[in-house]
Amino acid sequence: MTYDFRAIEARWQRFWDEHQTFRAEVDPERPKYYVLDMFPYPSGDGLHVGHPEGYTATDIVARYKRMRGFNVLHPMGWDAFGLPAERYAMKHGVHPAVRTAECIRNFKRQLKTLGFSYDWAREVDTTDPNYYKWTQWIFLQIWGAWYDPEQGKARPIGELEIPAEVSAKGAAAVRRYRDERRLAYLHDAPVNWCPALRVVLANEEVAEQVELGHEVVRRPMRQWMMRITTYAERLITDLEGLEWPASVLDMQKHWIGRSEGAEVEFPIEGADGIKGAGAAINVFTTRPDTLFGATYMVLAPEHPLVARICSDQQRTVVQAYVDAAARRSERERQAEAAEGQKTGVFTGAYAKNPATGGRVPVWISDYVLMGYGTGAIMAVPGHDERDHAFAQAMDLPIVEVVSGAARPIAEAAHTEAGLAINSDFLDGLATPQAKQRMIDWLEERGLGRRRVTYKLRDWLFSRQRYWGEPFPLLHRPDGAVVAVPEDQLPVTLPPLDDFQPSESGEPPLSKAVGWRELPDGSLRETNTMPQWAGSCWYYLRFMDPSNAAAPFSKAAADYWLPVDLYIGGAEHAVLHLLYARFWHKVLFDLGHVGTREPFQRLVNQGMVLGATYYPRGRAGIQQNFPLDEVEPVAPGSDQWIHKLTREPVEVKWDKMSKSRGNVVNPDDVISQYGADTMRLYEMFMGPLEHSAPWQTEGVAGCHRFLQRVYRLAFETSDDEGVPDRLRELPAGEGSDRQRRLLHRTIHAVSERIDRLAFNTAISAMMVFVRDIVAEGEPLHRDTLAQFCLLLSPFAPHLAEELWSALGQRTSLAHELWPAADEALLVDPTFPLVVQIQGKRRAELAIPQGASEEDVKATALAHPDVQRHLDGKTPRRVIYVPGKLLNIVV
RNA sequence: GCCCGGGUGGUGGAAUGGUAGACACGGGGGACUUAAAAUCCCUUGCGAAAGCGUGCGGGUUCGAAUCCCGCCCUGGGCACCA
């Protein structure tokens, strides 16, 4: 027999289950460590090898921290609402709940075979009514709150002071006053409506559907929104102090997109039969200093003023442009515009530039977005590239108002700062001062004001789908929207077998007759929540997953928060993390959690890439060959050819996906090599943060290493049926040499786990195993025992097996992590590298603590050094203690 | 276009101003075996050598894969954001 990983892994997984080895409970006596994975969506395809990369990393940290004496919370659950289950239901007639349960079972089975030290008693499933009851409860906290700008925080809506003139108008007016200020509110928002599928598409889905030939139109729809923009400032400032990758911090900041500037009013000129006379166009600008150079204006096609100000001659062409814009998705419009195709039409209206007093034409164009700023801009073609391109295309005037342009202003916009020119009272001022001066001037005259704008938009929070959390809201006959009382939560999903929205876009739940109507004539809200809802707070539920009276207890939250380490893919760098932070802040304001931020340290693992074989020169999705149709020209070659045609094939490393056919299933790897090998290889591929290709040959190397470890303890026989025998290992840690090797390994592995440098931690253990065998001295018992502890976070099954073979009765999961004896980390001598002119010429052993003079003298006397010096006199000698000597001649 | 990462042997990678290529894969050679697999050992950046080598060109430094400037290539994110 040899290393029988199947039996070993099954045995220890059973042991951990039976002994509840990884059960975690609140224990104020011990320091806590909360290490969290981004929980998966349990798809029908099952795990691919990309999932366990992050999970293995967190598991190593969890096991390591546990052995360091921390009370570790390491949970897992399922982000199980979502579109795929609903689509599957439409196609195969299987209810999403049934399908989801199947997928979860499969995912859980796969995760269990990897031996992760999750506390499975804390498993959560976002589609479980006992879970989404509290998702609904949190929604009601948000809906039941408003943002008090004076205190800079959310407060219960009941604390909102109602002005006397509002209360005088009666209950309906008070209700409206409150509803307009809630953190969740109804709003007509433009969405991507796909008539063919009868669903609202996410921006990222639009391209795909258009490719499939489905028409997608922008269309306003009544939606629930969340007022995340009120938190914009705090979402930026609280990033300070988080241990997150700088790139993610940047992405969040850019997404929120704070910019300082001014809001300026341009009155509409009442001439030529323009109906909009008397109205004004509000614009936001970050460059109020260039106001004298504003030669035209542009409104977004959806801007409410467009219809009002449009002249009769222009009405037809304007209406056509607006209609065309509505037919195209936001992404499509922006993509075309980015390629330099500037389109737009003149409305026939003119506005008055408040600085120059001059008349400027008002246009509409795609390149102005309704969702940002005020949906209107003052165009300064001299100093903004987009405006410049538009002005050139439409033959609009360009005026230079900032000096210092490198090229004539007619040719290119000058966007840098400079000194104001052609700008009356601003002339000669530098850009920053000119901005301030202009804002002051506008404010004095009531023509504008200082303003901060964010790119961040309010969060569209409702979906016209079945497989999501129902909103716990009722529409009363009088039009009032009221909350379902807390004691009636959860509002469960009604059974339904038709998941299609109606022609008009009414959500599927509107078809749930008998569920939707209440005896008093109220109707339930029929939208459902987006998938984000469940994932916005799952890390909170993990702290106290079976609490029936509250989403989590105060005691649990005070003990476990914040999450100390959160690992997941970079694709969640913005949306998920931003939404979860937002909810957390609302809960913080309302006193439910005690930390401002949920996730203290964040690490993004890289992608695991799969080899994809394409016909030469035609790399692209749907073009690739399946793996069994290709082979290398010769064993070990990286030149691949098609088996039948013998044509050369191009190998690319792509993100694993079913459509590319490059997915590697962990089940296959585990059945061939075992979970410990799989875990080891996942970590050995390279740095956690980097994407890395999955190379099946590489797995064998990790397997060989574990076999060597196994044979350190066991004598194996090739003969069938001869059981492995535990070697007789002498007691203690052995010779000085063995002890040095052991302690050096302890030191290296510990320090590298601390840095999440798992690939090099593993190589340190490989070196240990190689050298310990080569020594010729038998391995000693205590040396092996301590090595088992080092190995256990990485390959826990084998480590447990050896640990018990050494006579231990309990799991090593709660053993104390070995401590390196500092004295053994230093050798009596160190190798000194001698360089001449920066080139390595010799290496000699120098006793530890030798004086600089002695070292120099010894080095200079060395024959190799003498030879390379070739009679020249050293001009300078640089000594780096303990390392290196560089001789300059 | 903008932002953020990368670029080191045949391959994944190591080295965070001090010996470039740890560890592993793959290759070559050998031992064991009737044979193969498995296992073990040797070898493996290029070059006959002097030397040359971390995408390219410069710079700083006694010393640069590492720091600075310019360029090229590549991955990811965002995109007419006023």
XYZ file of C-alpha atoms in Angstrom, chain A residues 85-484:
400
model
C -32.616 29.197 -11.457
C -35.568 31.154 -12.852
C -34.427 30.638 -16.445
C -33.903 26.961 -15.740
C -37.452 26.799 -14.405
C -38.846 28.415 -17.566
C -36.947 25.950 -19.715
C -37.284 22.701 -17.789
C -40.374 23.251 -15.684
C -38.524 22.623 -12.442
C -39.438 25.066 -9.696
C -36.517 27.353 -8.780
C -36.716 26.241 -5.162
C -36.284 22.616 -6.185
C -33.489 23.382 -8.576
C -31.727 25.598 -6.056
C -31.871 22.896 -3.391
C -30.280 20.418 -5.805
C -27.504 22.798 -6.687
C -26.813 23.580 -3.045
C -26.599 19.877 -2.238
C -24.050 19.404 -4.976
C -21.976 22.423 -3.989
C -21.985 21.389 -0.370
C -20.914 17.862 -1.210
C -18.051 19.235 -3.301
C -16.929 21.667 -0.631
C -17.071 18.970 2.030
C -14.732 16.752 0.041
C -12.150 19.518 0.189
C -11.991 19.368 3.965
C -12.606 23.027 4.733
C -12.899 23.830 8.410
C -16.259 25.574 8.152
C -18.641 25.614 11.054
C -21.408 24.007 9.016
C -23.881 24.620 11.817
C -23.818 28.232 10.648
C -24.669 27.519 7.010
C -27.067 30.078 5.571
C -29.149 30.080 2.403
C -30.509 33.403 1.200
C -33.603 31.699 -0.242
C -34.580 30.158 3.090
C -37.612 32.035 4.511
C -35.888 31.993 7.900
C -33.093 33.952 6.261
C -35.019 36.278 3.992
C -37.395 37.098 6.787
C -34.511 39.185 8.073
C -33.557 40.506 4.662
C -37.091 41.876 4.588
C -36.707 43.146 8.130
C -33.543 45.039 7.177
C -35.315 46.439 4.139
C -38.008 47.787 6.461
C -35.339 49.426 8.643
C -34.020 51.188 5.558
C -37.473 52.053 4.226
C -38.374 53.233 7.712
C -35.459 55.672 7.870
C -34.444 59.005 6.407
C -31.067 60.662 6.154
C -30.656 63.612 8.447
C -28.074 65.859 6.787
C -27.590 67.835 9.996
C -26.542 64.826 12.041
C -25.020 63.200 8.975
C -26.760 59.907 9.609
C -29.897 57.887 9.049
C -32.664 58.176 11.635
C -36.062 56.493 12.031
C -38.650 58.213 9.861
C -40.777 58.783 12.980
C -38.164 61.268 14.168
C -38.533 63.387 11.054
C -40.019 66.724 11.974
C -43.061 67.579 9.893
C -43.294 71.304 9.000
C -46.482 72.932 10.233
C -47.625 73.888 6.722
C -47.383 70.231 5.690
C -49.277 68.821 8.644
C -51.890 71.489 8.074
C -52.660 69.882 4.720
C -53.621 66.593 6.307
C -52.499 63.005 6.606
C -51.910 62.432 2.909
C -49.565 65.405 2.719
C -47.649 64.205 5.778
C -47.385 60.767 4.252
C -46.060 62.209 1.013
C -43.591 64.365 2.918
C -42.238 61.284 4.659
C -42.209 59.067 1.569
C -40.174 61.655 -0.298
C -37.431 61.381 2.330
C -37.248 57.665 3.013
C -34.025 55.808 2.177
C -36.120 53.513 -0.033
C -38.499 55.230 -2.410
C -40.523 54.728 -5.565
C -39.269 56.376 -8.700
C -39.766 56.200 -12.437
C -36.358 55.035 -13.524
C -35.279 54.292 -17.079
C -34.474 50.605 -17.384
C -33.369 48.260 -20.160
C -36.587 46.558 -21.172
C -36.345 43.565 -23.417
C -39.787 42.987 -24.981
C -38.833 39.562 -26.298
C -37.810 38.193 -22.900
C -40.159 40.484 -21.019
C -37.508 41.260 -18.420
C -35.468 44.216 -17.360
C -31.841 43.606 -18.208
C -28.755 44.697 -16.359
C -26.450 46.882 -18.443
C -23.984 44.032 -18.774
C -26.706 41.727 -20.106
C -27.793 44.090 -22.832
C -24.982 43.442 -25.297
C -25.544 39.705 -25.054
C -29.266 39.963 -25.762
C -28.755 42.391 -28.609
C -26.274 39.915 -30.071
C -28.988 37.275 -29.866
C -31.177 39.580 -31.929
C -33.414 40.753 -29.113
C -34.495 44.350 -29.122
C -33.752 46.275 -25.951
C -35.319 49.666 -25.212
C -34.798 52.235 -22.515
C -38.088 52.679 -20.828
C -39.135 54.330 -17.606
C -40.623 51.988 -15.024
C -41.871 52.380 -11.488
C -39.021 51.081 -9.348
C -37.884 50.905 -5.766
C -34.714 52.904 -5.311
C -32.291 53.163 -2.415
C -30.846 56.498 -1.499
C -27.209 55.333 -1.439
C -26.133 58.758 -2.691
C -26.815 60.257 0.723
C -23.928 58.113 1.948
C -21.561 59.081 -0.867
C -19.306 61.169 1.332
C -19.089 58.616 4.131
C -18.531 55.788 1.658
C -15.435 57.677 0.538
C -14.057 58.915 3.839
C -14.518 55.624 5.686
C -12.296 53.841 3.175
C -9.496 55.392 5.192
C -8.198 52.830 7.652
C -9.319 49.749 5.732
C -6.671 47.206 4.777
C -7.859 46.820 1.210
C -5.910 46.618 -2.038
C -5.156 50.136 -3.243
C -6.699 49.281 -6.596
C -10.060 48.423 -5.001
C -9.986 51.607 -2.932
C -9.341 53.525 -6.143
C -12.140 51.786 -7.976
C -14.608 52.554 -5.192
C -13.539 56.177 -5.061
C -13.806 56.536 -8.815
C -17.184 54.852 -8.812
C -18.499 57.288 -6.219
C -16.780 59.978 -8.233
C -16.793 63.068 -6.063
C -16.261 66.317 -7.907
C -16.383 69.871 -6.676
C -17.719 72.650 -8.802
C -20.684 74.916 -9.281
C -24.262 74.767 -10.353
C -25.063 77.563 -12.786
C -28.402 78.769 -14.137
C -28.802 79.645 -17.794
C -32.163 81.397 -18.352
C -34.015 80.412 -21.508
C -34.350 83.329 -23.922
C -38.003 84.008 -24.663
C -37.953 84.523 -28.401
C -39.140 82.963 -31.627
C -42.273 81.519 -30.102
C -40.400 79.381 -27.640
C -42.710 78.027 -24.998
C -40.003 77.590 -22.427
C -39.455 81.267 -21.925
C -38.999 81.966 -18.255
C -37.501 78.581 -17.518
C -33.831 78.105 -16.782
C -31.371 75.313 -17.498
C -29.359 74.225 -14.498
C -25.934 72.870 -15.243
C -23.185 71.472 -13.101
C -19.593 72.282 -13.988
C -16.229 71.533 -12.439
C -14.773 74.406 -14.433
C -16.806 77.501 -13.537
C -13.675 79.474 -14.467
C -14.439 78.746 -18.125
C -17.961 80.180 -18.063
C -16.949 82.965 -20.476
C -16.065 80.249 -22.967
C -19.448 78.498 -22.816
C -20.678 78.899 -26.379
C -23.565 76.439 -26.428
C -25.469 74.071 -24.160
C -26.412 70.437 -24.370
C -29.284 68.628 -22.706
C -29.613 64.893 -22.316
C -32.306 63.644 -24.690
C -34.414 62.584 -21.674
C -34.160 66.004 -20.042
C -37.645 67.175 -18.966
C -37.086 70.653 -20.462
C -36.555 69.323 -23.981
C -40.240 69.187 -24.886
C -40.896 72.582 -23.317
C -38.207 74.605 -25.030
C -38.140 72.955 -28.406
C -39.100 75.272 -31.256
C -41.834 74.295 -33.682
C -39.501 74.014 -36.677
C -37.190 71.698 -34.772
C -39.873 69.635 -33.071
C -39.936 66.800 -35.604
C -36.202 66.315 -35.744
C -35.820 66.638 -31.960
C -38.581 64.105 -31.356
C -36.934 61.714 -33.793
C -33.617 62.026 -32.015
C -35.194 61.499 -28.588
C -37.022 58.409 -29.860
C -33.874 56.996 -31.404
C -31.959 57.535 -28.190
C -34.651 55.717 -26.206
C -34.423 52.715 -28.460
C -30.784 52.233 -27.743
C -29.314 51.061 -24.467
C -27.244 53.389 -22.380
C -24.198 51.271 -22.997
C -24.708 51.235 -26.721
C -25.134 54.987 -26.835
C -22.022 55.564 -24.826
C -19.954 53.121 -26.821
C -20.834 54.833 -30.080
C -20.185 58.240 -28.671
C -16.837 57.115 -27.273
C -15.788 56.072 -30.749
C -16.064 59.685 -31.726
C -19.433 59.609 -33.437
C -20.920 62.799 -32.134
C -24.596 63.128 -32.840
C -27.077 65.714 -31.706
C -29.739 68.158 -32.825
C -30.480 71.811 -32.187
C -33.654 72.426 -30.157
C -34.241 75.850 -31.680
C -33.971 77.410 -28.238
C -31.359 79.793 -26.876
C -30.204 80.445 -23.337
C -28.405 83.397 -21.840
C -24.857 82.877 -20.669
C -24.962 84.559 -17.237
C -21.361 85.743 -17.501
C -21.198 87.127 -21.016
C -24.887 87.932 -21.317
C -24.639 86.428 -24.791
C -27.104 84.090 -26.464
C -26.049 80.438 -26.708
C -27.888 77.726 -28.656
C -29.327 74.746 -26.797
C -28.706 71.317 -28.296
C -29.528 67.786 -27.265
C -27.070 64.934 -27.569
C -26.362 61.413 -26.393
C -23.087 62.379 -24.829
C -24.871 64.086 -21.993
C -26.353 61.648 -19.493
C -29.511 62.270 -17.522
C -28.121 60.270 -14.653
C -25.157 62.473 -13.893
C -25.061 66.045 -12.602
C -28.185 67.847 -13.744
C -28.517 66.127 -17.101
C -27.418 69.317 -18.834
C -24.069 70.909 -19.536
C -22.657 74.227 -20.534
C -20.302 73.375 -23.358
C -16.842 74.918 -23.331
C -15.323 73.594 -26.537
C -12.073 75.450 -26.025
C -11.293 73.525 -22.856
C -13.149 70.224 -22.922
C -12.342 67.494 -25.401
C -15.860 66.161 -25.828
C -17.293 69.629 -26.256
C -14.529 70.414 -28.711
C -15.302 67.392 -30.851
C -19.013 68.199 -30.789
C -18.411 71.854 -31.670
C -16.275 70.844 -34.630
C -18.857 68.360 -35.844
C -21.701 70.872 -35.526
C -19.715 73.945 -36.501
C -20.234 75.765 -33.225
C -18.003 78.629 -32.033
C -14.884 77.899 -29.970
C -13.550 80.561 -27.605
C -10.256 80.489 -25.736
C -10.581 81.515 -22.069
C -7.560 79.834 -20.449
C -4.042 80.650 -21.586
C -1.236 78.213 -22.177
C -2.617 76.020 -24.955
C 0.047 73.959 -26.691
C -1.863 73.911 -29.989
C -4.207 76.454 -31.531
C -7.593 76.248 -29.820
C -9.358 75.626 -33.105
C -7.451 72.339 -33.443
C -7.602 70.880 -29.960
C -9.117 71.578 -26.575
C -6.804 72.916 -23.893
C -7.905 71.096 -20.765
C -5.045 71.982 -18.427
C -5.066 74.776 -15.888
C -3.674 78.174 -16.850
C -4.440 81.844 -16.536
C -7.890 83.138 -17.389
C -8.152 85.256 -20.567
C -11.042 86.818 -22.494
C -12.946 86.519 -19.216
C -13.541 90.049 -17.999
C -13.087 90.149 -14.213
C -11.319 86.756 -14.145
C -8.523 87.761 -16.502
C -5.083 86.966 -15.143
C -6.318 84.660 -12.381
C -4.939 81.123 -12.163
C -7.514 78.380 -12.693
C -8.068 77.450 -9.003
C -8.536 81.114 -8.000
C -10.648 81.809 -11.067
C -12.989 78.977 -10.074
C -13.500 80.417 -6.609
C -13.884 83.963 -7.900
C -16.506 82.906 -10.416
C -18.507 80.928 -7.843
C -18.465 83.928 -5.488
C -19.610 86.157 -8.338
C -22.459 83.753 -9.229
C -23.553 83.403 -5.617
C -23.610 87.159 -5.084
C -26.010 87.487 -8.009
C -28.082 84.418 -7.288
C -27.073 82.865 -10.603
C -25.381 79.818 -9.204
C -23.897 78.146 -6.169
C -21.000 76.010 -4.959
C -21.838 72.337 -5.261
C -20.352 68.886 -4.864
C -21.599 66.238 -7.261
C -21.106 62.507 -7.225
C -21.062 60.117 -10.085
C -22.741 57.581 -7.837
C -26.437 57.171 -8.579
C -29.199 55.934 -6.373
C -29.506 52.186 -6.363
C -32.248 50.625 -8.446
C -33.405 48.009 -5.968
C -36.365 46.212 -7.528
C -36.596 43.439 -10.089
C -39.497 42.162 -12.157
C -38.683 38.576 -11.321
C -40.019 35.696 -9.303
C -36.938 34.179 -7.684
C -36.085 36.919 -5.200
C -37.203 38.242 -1.840
C -40.717 39.745 -1.930
C -40.886 43.297 -0.634
C -42.658 43.361 2.745
C -44.878 46.235 1.634
C -48.583 46.737 1.015
C -50.313 49.225 -1.255
C -53.471 50.353 0.472
C -56.561 51.342 -1.533
C -55.980 54.994 -0.601
C -52.583 54.855 -2.269
C -50.551 54.666 0.916
C -47.626 52.267 1.019
C -47.313 50.575 4.397
C -45.006 47.980 5.895
C -46.091 44.443 6.594
